[in-house]
Amino acid sequence: MAVVTFSRNDFESLVGKRLKDSDYTEAIPMIGVTTESLDKDSVSFEVFPNRPDMLSAEGFARALKAFMDGSKKIKYETGKVYGAVKADKSVENVRPYVVCAVVRNVKLTGHALKSLMQFQEKIHETFGRKRERVAIGVHDMSKIKFPLKYAAYEPPEISFVPLDKKEKLNLAQILHRHDKGKDYGWILEGREKYPVITDANNNVLSFPPIINGELTRVTEKSKDLFIDVTGTSKHYISKTLNILCASLIDRGAKVEAVKIDYGKSSETTPDMNCQKIKLNADYLNGLLDTDLKENEIRTLLLKMGVDFTNGVASVPFYRTDVMHQIDIVEDVAISMGYGKFEPRIPKIPTMAERDELQEKCLALKEIMVGLGLEETVSFVLTNYNKQFKMMNAPVEECAEILNPKTEDYTICRKYILPSLIAVLADNKHNEYPQRIFELGDCVYLSNNDTGASNVRKVGVALCHKNADTNEIKSVLETFMNLYGMKYSLKNSAHPSLIKGRCGDILVDGRKAGFIGEVDPAVLQNWGLENPVAVFEMDVE
Amino acid sequence: MGGIYHPHETVLLKCIYRLKDSAALDVKTLSKESGLNEDSVRKAALWLSNKGLVKIIVEEEKTDSLTNEGIKYSKTGLPESELYRLVALNGRAEIKDLKGREIAIMWAKKKGWIKISNGVVEPLSRPKDPDEDKRLLNCIAAGNKIPKGKLEEFKNRNLILEKPVKKESLAITGKGILEAELFLKAGFGSDAEIGKLTPEIIKSGQWKKGLRSYDVTLPAGRLIAGKKHITTIWAEKIRKIFLDMGFKESAGPLVESSFWCFDALYQPQDHPSRELADTFYMKKPVRSELPDKKTVDAVKKAHESGVNGSTGWMYKWSGKIAEKPVLRTHTTAVSARSLYGLKPPAKIFCIGRAFRNETVDYKHLPEFTQIEGIVADENVTFRDLLGYLKEFYSRLGFSKIRFRPAYFPYTEMSVEPEVYFEDKKEWVELGGAGILRPEVTNPLGVDAPVLAWGLSLERPVALMTGLNDIRNFYFKNDLRMLRETRVRV
């Protein structure tokens, strides 16, 4: 989730009135935004990813203004078509879509510039998926000669001076030498050609999604802007351009359209038409348990910036979150206020049903506790070292993580015993005797649909100066007797247990687990100084 | 008798009562008189004084004790004695041969044992007892008195030191006298009583002579109890809440396909929460199987172009990505499986482990326990969602609740419940909830609205127990801490 910070003064002048602290902490959260921090000069909000239009101070203020004073509608429109951008077929395999706009009479001073830069950064990060899906370029219009061309070239073919550099670099050099090239070069990995926007004088405006040219750098003096948005999804780049244009119009600018010519087809951007979506009032009233008439719905929706007439909602062009009429229903609910809905419990005739394995485990835990054992709960995640090597056991194949963040967690455990030993090793400073048990999931690779299965196991470890095979055998015997399960023991060997003091636990003639005293060599691996006697077995 | 006494107490009280007219009774004397060892006297005296029966009087007394030098001389004798012997043996000695014995010479001369002329030392009158001072030093060490003049001399020679010493003595109080007299009337028998009852004592009838009373108010040690883990106790409490409300318990695999973990829940394939930085993907197993083609196609359509009037996410959905196995990031994956082919009405819950690719700190763990409930019924509404939330959280112990709009990709309306946490007097966000989007339920074949909510188990446990560092639960299993947590929650 993105956190944005606005100047409080600028924000309130955009809203059109002074806001009290309580407006920020009580009222604004009710539109679905959390106020992260607030002081005299600035305010930070946490904006949910479905409302990228609220990542800009202008967009946020617009939403709040409508929410607070309801009915006023702002008109957004594009002027004449200024010029054309030819999108070459060569971009199809690398970054297929572009949308553009020309913005006139911009005053990019102070807060307006800061808001624009913050918006650009946040949208790249979130909605733009780190520039892969959406990348924005903003240029000083006075340096550009139309028509423009959007095409892909082999990296050494094109050179220009990128932002923040003094010398010309070709596209490959930019990826290696420029900070932005290093940050975002991965997006172009494996491509033979890279996308570039050039003007009629063959000057490079932009190398999306990496960097703009120094030539068209925007300064506080820039009066007219050219905006390009490129990406992998026409929908998302259009929405991004819409949000940008709406914000600049809120600051007093005028927007002119640009024709994008794909050869076979063409379109004019930005498209400021509302999204029309049918809203069935019965559906709405059924889900909210309300009895709202069409005009009441209209009033409520106007507070959310949405118009509603004749069963059709008109969603403003800068909103990105409306996919289904349910999204309009939510707007109505938010507009009413969640506090207006009286909680109630319906009568739904269902029977409680317990999971059998869970029930079994509860019974087993009761027995364990009755035997005076203390329950521990460990991670399923572990690593080969703890699970096998420190247990002096041969490494087995496990469910393994592809992208572990630390060496501590690289596999899912197959056995409980190493978890128990780890707990004992962590508790050497605590009072003895330590008689512990754990009942939990291990993971085995399997032929299940997911390729792995949970295996529920139980393990017991007794650690004190007199712990031995006799004691653990008595625990097992009592445990199995109380649970009512017949079993037998067979002398055998286990790599972590003392030779000649361990055995297999057999149930119905099949091996269900093992029992014995932990090998002193293993104890030493873990720094344990007291004998440890253990058993571990499958629960199912 | 006004109380219960340890036999040592009765013995000591009897003894002090008998000697009540003698001078201060110290531990040594009382030990001798009562037959108890000094330690027992001290303990019994403390108990009796706690009961107000005797007074412990502490006085500071000055005692002389030997310095290190004094101790040395008490063993070897004083240096002038040795010097005198040496000189007397040879009849004379040259001063230059007596280097290092300046102090001895000085004191021998002062005592009139020798004379010095022209660098030659000669013995004078034979002293009565050259070892007298050694004897006196030993007297002091034993705590006996010596003549005042000698005491001053030793002090000046820095052989003894005056030290304040605390001396304790006992005196019986008025209450003690009454109690002791009561004892006498009842016949002091208790010091002969039997303490631990044994099978032999029961069989032989010895117990008839009387059993010693124990003071049950004295502090006792604690045992190490067999005990469930604090998170188990809470999980059981929550399980019971769901069962009491008529829910069915469900479970699912820890290693889950991306399909059930994300795609079936309408999370677009480029959603940030699916990134490597947040989700554990599996190296083994390599891939998972997708469910039947009809369901997969329906999910694909929901993502690409929408179902039930939705626009969808408008991108190209890939079955390959959906096949990638992950460690489930939420138990909502279990709910998705439950929804598959579900016939409403149904109420289902799940309590299980979930995984996030987090680095461990006091607030974040790569593993945690999630709690999740869903309600599917043709007639459920937003109000019912709030109703279940209110009921659930109030049974959990949070009676005040409020609701805030939120966003989750698979619910609409989405709600964040906030509960009022009495101890801290503040509203705390606790979990998330909503009505599942039609894009989730429709492809899985469910037409009815489905209410859903979930929260982590660790959060309320941390709130209610004050154990804010969640690492202590799993990460460390600190037994000292676990032994202290309460069983009833």
Short mmCIF file of C-alpha atoms in Angstrom, two decimals, chain B residues 153-398:
data_model
loop_
_atom_site.label_atom_id
_atom_site.label_comp_id
_atom_site.label_asym_id
_atom_site.label_seq_id
_atom_site.Cartn_x
_atom_site.Cartn_y
_atom_site.Cartn_z
CA GLU B 153 49.08 -0.42 73.48
CA PHE B 154 47.87 -2.97 70.90
CA LYS B 155 45.55 -0.37 69.41
CA ASN B 156 48.45 2.06 69.05
CA ARG B 157 50.56 -0.64 67.44
CA ASN B 158 47.70 -1.26 65.03
CA LEU B 159 47.44 -4.88 66.08
CA ILE B 160 43.77 -4.69 66.97
CA LEU B 161 40.82 -2.81 65.54
CA GLU B 162 37.55 -1.76 67.11
CA LYS B 163 34.62 -2.98 64.99
CA PRO B 164 30.89 -2.46 65.48
CA VAL B 165 29.06 -5.80 65.55
CA LYS B 166 25.31 -6.35 65.43
CA LYS B 167 24.12 -8.47 68.25
CA GLU B 168 20.69 -9.98 68.26
CA SER B 169 18.86 -10.99 71.35
CA LEU B 170 15.33 -12.15 71.90
CA ALA B 171 12.75 -11.02 74.40
CA ILE B 172 9.30 -12.44 74.88
CA THR B 173 6.37 -10.06 74.30
CA GLY B 174 3.17 -9.78 76.35
CA LYS B 175 1.33 -11.71 73.67
CA GLY B 176 4.11 -14.28 73.73
CA ILE B 177 3.73 -14.78 77.47
CA LEU B 178 -0.04 -15.33 77.10
CA GLU B 179 0.49 -17.75 74.29
CA ALA B 180 3.21 -19.63 76.14
CA GLU B 181 0.96 -19.92 79.19
CA LEU B 182 -1.85 -21.23 76.98
CA PHE B 183 0.61 -23.73 75.63
CA LEU B 184 1.58 -24.78 79.13
CA LYS B 185 -2.07 -25.31 80.06
CA ALA B 186 -2.67 -27.39 76.94
CA GLY B 187 0.50 -29.24 77.75
CA PHE B 188 3.39 -28.55 75.45
CA GLY B 189 3.25 -31.71 73.46
CA SER B 190 3.70 -30.52 69.98
CA ASP B 191 7.45 -30.89 69.79
CA ALA B 192 6.90 -34.62 69.96
CA GLU B 193 4.35 -34.62 67.09
CA ILE B 194 4.72 -36.54 63.86
CA GLY B 195 5.43 -34.58 60.74
CA LYS B 196 5.26 -36.52 57.48
CA LEU B 197 2.65 -39.18 57.52
CA THR B 198 3.94 -42.49 56.18
CA PRO B 199 2.27 -45.82 55.51
CA GLU B 200 4.17 -47.23 58.50
CA ILE B 201 2.83 -44.55 60.80
CA ILE B 202 -0.71 -45.15 59.57
CA LYS B 203 -0.43 -48.91 59.96
CA SER B 204 1.30 -48.88 63.34
CA GLY B 205 -1.14 -46.40 64.86
CA GLN B 206 1.69 -44.09 65.84
CA TRP B 207 -0.35 -41.26 64.42
CA LYS B 208 -2.63 -41.45 67.42
CA LYS B 209 0.04 -39.66 69.45
CA GLY B 210 -0.86 -36.61 67.44
CA LEU B 211 0.20 -35.07 64.16
CA ARG B 212 2.11 -31.88 63.82
CA SER B 213 0.18 -28.87 62.55
CA TYR B 214 1.38 -27.18 59.36
CA ASP B 215 0.95 -23.49 58.61
CA VAL B 216 -0.75 -23.62 55.22
CA THR B 217 -0.30 -19.90 54.78
CA LEU B 218 3.44 -20.27 54.27
CA PRO B 219 4.58 -19.81 50.63
CA ALA B 220 4.97 -22.94 48.48
CA GLY B 221 7.14 -23.72 45.46
CA ARG B 222 5.62 -24.19 42.01
CA LEU B 223 5.56 -27.37 39.95
CA ILE B 224 6.27 -27.58 36.23
CA ALA B 225 2.86 -28.34 34.82
CA GLY B 226 1.86 -30.22 31.71
CA LYS B 227 0.37 -27.48 29.58
CA LYS B 228 -0.89 -26.54 26.16
CA HIS B 229 0.85 -23.78 24.23
CA ILE B 230 -0.71 -20.34 24.59
CA THR B 231 -1.58 -20.25 20.87
CA THR B 232 -3.27 -23.67 21.12
CA ILE B 233 -5.38 -22.41 23.99
CA TRP B 234 -6.49 -19.42 21.91
CA ALA B 235 -6.99 -21.46 18.76
CA GLU B 236 -9.28 -23.79 20.72
CA LYS B 237 -11.21 -20.86 22.10
CA ILE B 238 -11.73 -19.50 18.59
CA ARG B 239 -12.58 -22.94 17.21
CA LYS B 240 -15.24 -23.24 19.87
CA ILE B 241 -16.71 -19.85 18.95
CA PHE B 242 -17.11 -20.95 15.34
CA LEU B 243 -18.55 -24.33 16.30
CA ASP B 244 -20.97 -22.67 18.72
CA MET B 245 -22.16 -20.51 15.83
CA GLY B 246 -22.80 -23.58 13.68
CA PHE B 247 -19.74 -23.46 11.41
CA LYS B 248 -18.06 -26.41 9.74
CA GLU B 249 -14.33 -26.86 10.22
CA SER B 250 -12.12 -27.12 7.12
CA ALA B 251 -8.43 -27.67 6.38
CA GLY B 252 -6.16 -27.60 3.36
CA PRO B 253 -2.59 -28.11 2.15
CA LEU B 254 0.28 -25.88 3.27
CA VAL B 255 1.92 -26.18 -0.13
CA GLU B 256 -0.80 -24.78 -2.37
CA SER B 257 -1.10 -24.02 -6.05
CA SER B 258 -1.03 -20.38 -7.12
CA PHE B 259 -4.41 -21.17 -8.63
CA TRP B 260 -6.16 -21.71 -5.29
CA CYS B 261 -4.02 -19.24 -3.41
CA PHE B 262 -4.45 -16.34 -5.86
CA ASP B 263 -6.18 -16.95 -9.18
CA ALA B 264 -9.38 -18.44 -7.80
CA LEU B 265 -9.51 -15.41 -5.50
CA TYR B 266 -9.35 -13.03 -8.48
CA GLN B 267 -5.89 -11.75 -7.64
CA PRO B 268 -4.38 -10.70 -10.97
CA GLN B 269 -1.21 -12.51 -11.91
CA ASP B 270 0.90 -9.35 -11.70
CA HIS B 271 -0.52 -8.44 -8.28
CA PRO B 272 2.24 -7.23 -5.92
CA SER B 273 1.34 -9.76 -3.23
CA ARG B 274 2.20 -12.53 -5.69
CA GLU B 275 5.72 -11.22 -6.14
CA LEU B 276 8.76 -13.17 -5.00
CA ALA B 277 9.38 -10.56 -2.36
CA ASP B 278 6.14 -11.46 -0.59
CA THR B 279 5.35 -15.06 -1.44
CA PHE B 280 7.39 -18.23 -0.93
CA TYR B 281 7.46 -20.08 -4.26
CA MET B 282 8.54 -23.71 -4.33
CA LYS B 283 11.62 -25.16 -5.95
CA LYS B 284 10.18 -28.58 -5.09
CA PRO B 285 7.45 -29.52 -5.96
CA VAL B 286 7.94 -27.98 -9.38
CA ARG B 287 4.32 -27.64 -10.40
CA SER B 288 0.78 -28.19 -9.20
CA GLU B 289 -2.17 -29.53 -11.12
CA LEU B 290 -5.07 -27.25 -11.93
CA PRO B 291 -8.66 -28.38 -11.29
CA ASP B 292 -11.11 -29.34 -14.05
CA LYS B 293 -10.99 -27.43 -17.33
CA LYS B 294 -14.40 -25.84 -16.86
CA THR B 295 -13.36 -24.20 -13.62
CA VAL B 296 -9.98 -23.15 -14.98
CA ASP B 297 -11.62 -21.64 -18.06
CA ALA B 298 -14.14 -19.78 -15.94
CA VAL B 299 -11.37 -18.34 -13.73
CA LYS B 300 -9.37 -17.41 -16.84
CA LYS B 301 -12.36 -15.60 -18.28
CA ALA B 302 -13.01 -13.78 -14.99
CA HIS B 303 -9.47 -12.42 -15.09
CA GLU B 304 -9.25 -11.63 -18.79
CA SER B 305 -12.62 -10.21 -19.73
CA GLY B 306 -14.84 -10.67 -16.72
CA VAL B 307 -17.86 -12.75 -15.76
CA ASN B 308 -21.32 -11.77 -14.59
CA GLY B 309 -21.11 -8.28 -16.14
CA SER B 310 -17.59 -7.54 -14.94
CA THR B 311 -14.86 -6.04 -17.10
CA GLY B 312 -12.26 -8.36 -15.57
CA TRP B 313 -8.64 -7.28 -15.05
CA MET B 314 -8.10 -7.02 -18.82
CA TYR B 315 -4.85 -8.89 -19.29
CA LYS B 316 -3.77 -12.26 -20.67
CA TRP B 317 -4.12 -14.93 -17.97
CA SER B 318 -1.55 -17.72 -17.92
CA GLY B 319 -2.21 -21.27 -16.75
CA LYS B 320 1.54 -21.78 -16.30
CA ILE B 321 1.65 -19.08 -13.65
CA ALA B 322 -1.39 -20.58 -11.91
CA GLU B 323 0.40 -23.94 -11.71
CA LYS B 324 3.26 -22.59 -9.63
CA PRO B 325 3.19 -24.09 -6.14
CA VAL B 326 3.56 -21.70 -3.20
CA LEU B 327 3.43 -21.90 0.56
CA ARG B 328 -0.09 -20.63 1.09
CA THR B 329 -0.04 -16.94 1.96
CA HIS B 330 -3.46 -17.07 3.59
CA THR B 331 -6.04 -19.64 4.64
CA THR B 332 -8.38 -17.94 2.16
CA ALA B 333 -6.92 -20.56 -0.18
CA VAL B 334 -8.73 -23.16 1.95
CA SER B 335 -11.93 -21.11 1.67
CA ALA B 336 -11.52 -20.99 -2.10
CA ARG B 337 -11.31 -24.79 -2.15
CA SER B 338 -14.36 -24.97 0.12
CA LEU B 339 -16.31 -22.74 -2.26
CA TYR B 340 -15.60 -25.04 -5.19
CA GLY B 341 -18.92 -26.76 -5.82
CA LEU B 342 -20.40 -25.46 -2.56
CA LYS B 343 -24.15 -25.73 -2.04
CA PRO B 344 -25.42 -22.83 0.10
CA PRO B 345 -26.46 -22.38 2.82
CA ALA B 346 -23.07 -23.06 4.34
CA LYS B 347 -20.90 -21.70 7.11
CA ILE B 348 -17.27 -22.78 7.10
CA PHE B 349 -14.19 -21.86 9.10
CA CYS B 350 -10.51 -22.68 9.04
CA ILE B 351 -7.67 -22.10 11.48
CA GLY B 352 -4.28 -22.81 9.95
CA ARG B 353 -0.72 -21.82 9.25
CA ALA B 354 0.06 -19.25 6.55
CA PHE B 355 3.40 -18.05 5.22
CA ARG B 356 4.83 -14.73 4.00
CA ASN B 357 8.31 -14.09 2.72
CA GLU B 358 9.12 -11.70 5.57
CA THR B 359 12.27 -11.06 7.47
CA VAL B 360 11.77 -11.78 11.14
CA ASP B 361 11.25 -8.88 13.50
CA TYR B 362 9.13 -8.29 16.57
CA LYS B 363 6.02 -7.73 14.44
CA HIS B 364 6.64 -9.99 11.46
CA LEU B 365 7.18 -13.71 11.14
CA PRO B 366 7.49 -15.84 8.01
CA GLU B 367 4.83 -18.09 9.54
CA PHE B 368 1.69 -17.23 11.42
CA THR B 369 -1.72 -18.68 12.14
CA GLN B 370 -4.73 -17.41 10.28
CA ILE B 371 -8.37 -17.65 11.18
CA GLU B 372 -11.00 -17.47 8.52
CA GLY B 373 -14.75 -17.78 8.33
CA ILE B 374 -17.17 -17.73 5.38
CA VAL B 375 -20.97 -17.69 5.20
CA ALA B 376 -22.73 -18.49 1.94
CA ASP B 377 -26.46 -17.98 1.64
CA GLU B 378 -28.83 -16.54 -0.94
CA ASN B 379 -30.18 -13.92 1.45
CA VAL B 380 -27.13 -12.68 3.31
CA THR B 381 -26.45 -8.94 3.15
CA PHE B 382 -23.82 -6.45 4.21
CA ARG B 383 -25.64 -6.07 7.54
CA ASP B 384 -25.21 -9.79 8.18
CA LEU B 385 -21.48 -9.50 7.55
CA LEU B 386 -21.28 -6.78 10.19
CA GLY B 387 -23.47 -8.91 12.44
CA TYR B 388 -21.18 -11.92 12.26
CA LEU B 389 -18.15 -9.71 12.83
CA LYS B 390 -19.77 -8.10 15.86
CA GLU B 391 -20.77 -11.47 17.31
CA PHE B 392 -17.44 -13.11 16.59
CA TYR B 393 -15.33 -10.34 18.08
CA SER B 394 -17.55 -9.94 21.11
CA ARG B 395 -17.24 -13.68 21.85
CA LEU B 396 -13.50 -13.21 21.47
CA GLY B 397 -13.64 -10.60 24.22
CA PHE B 398 -13.95 -7.32 22.33
#
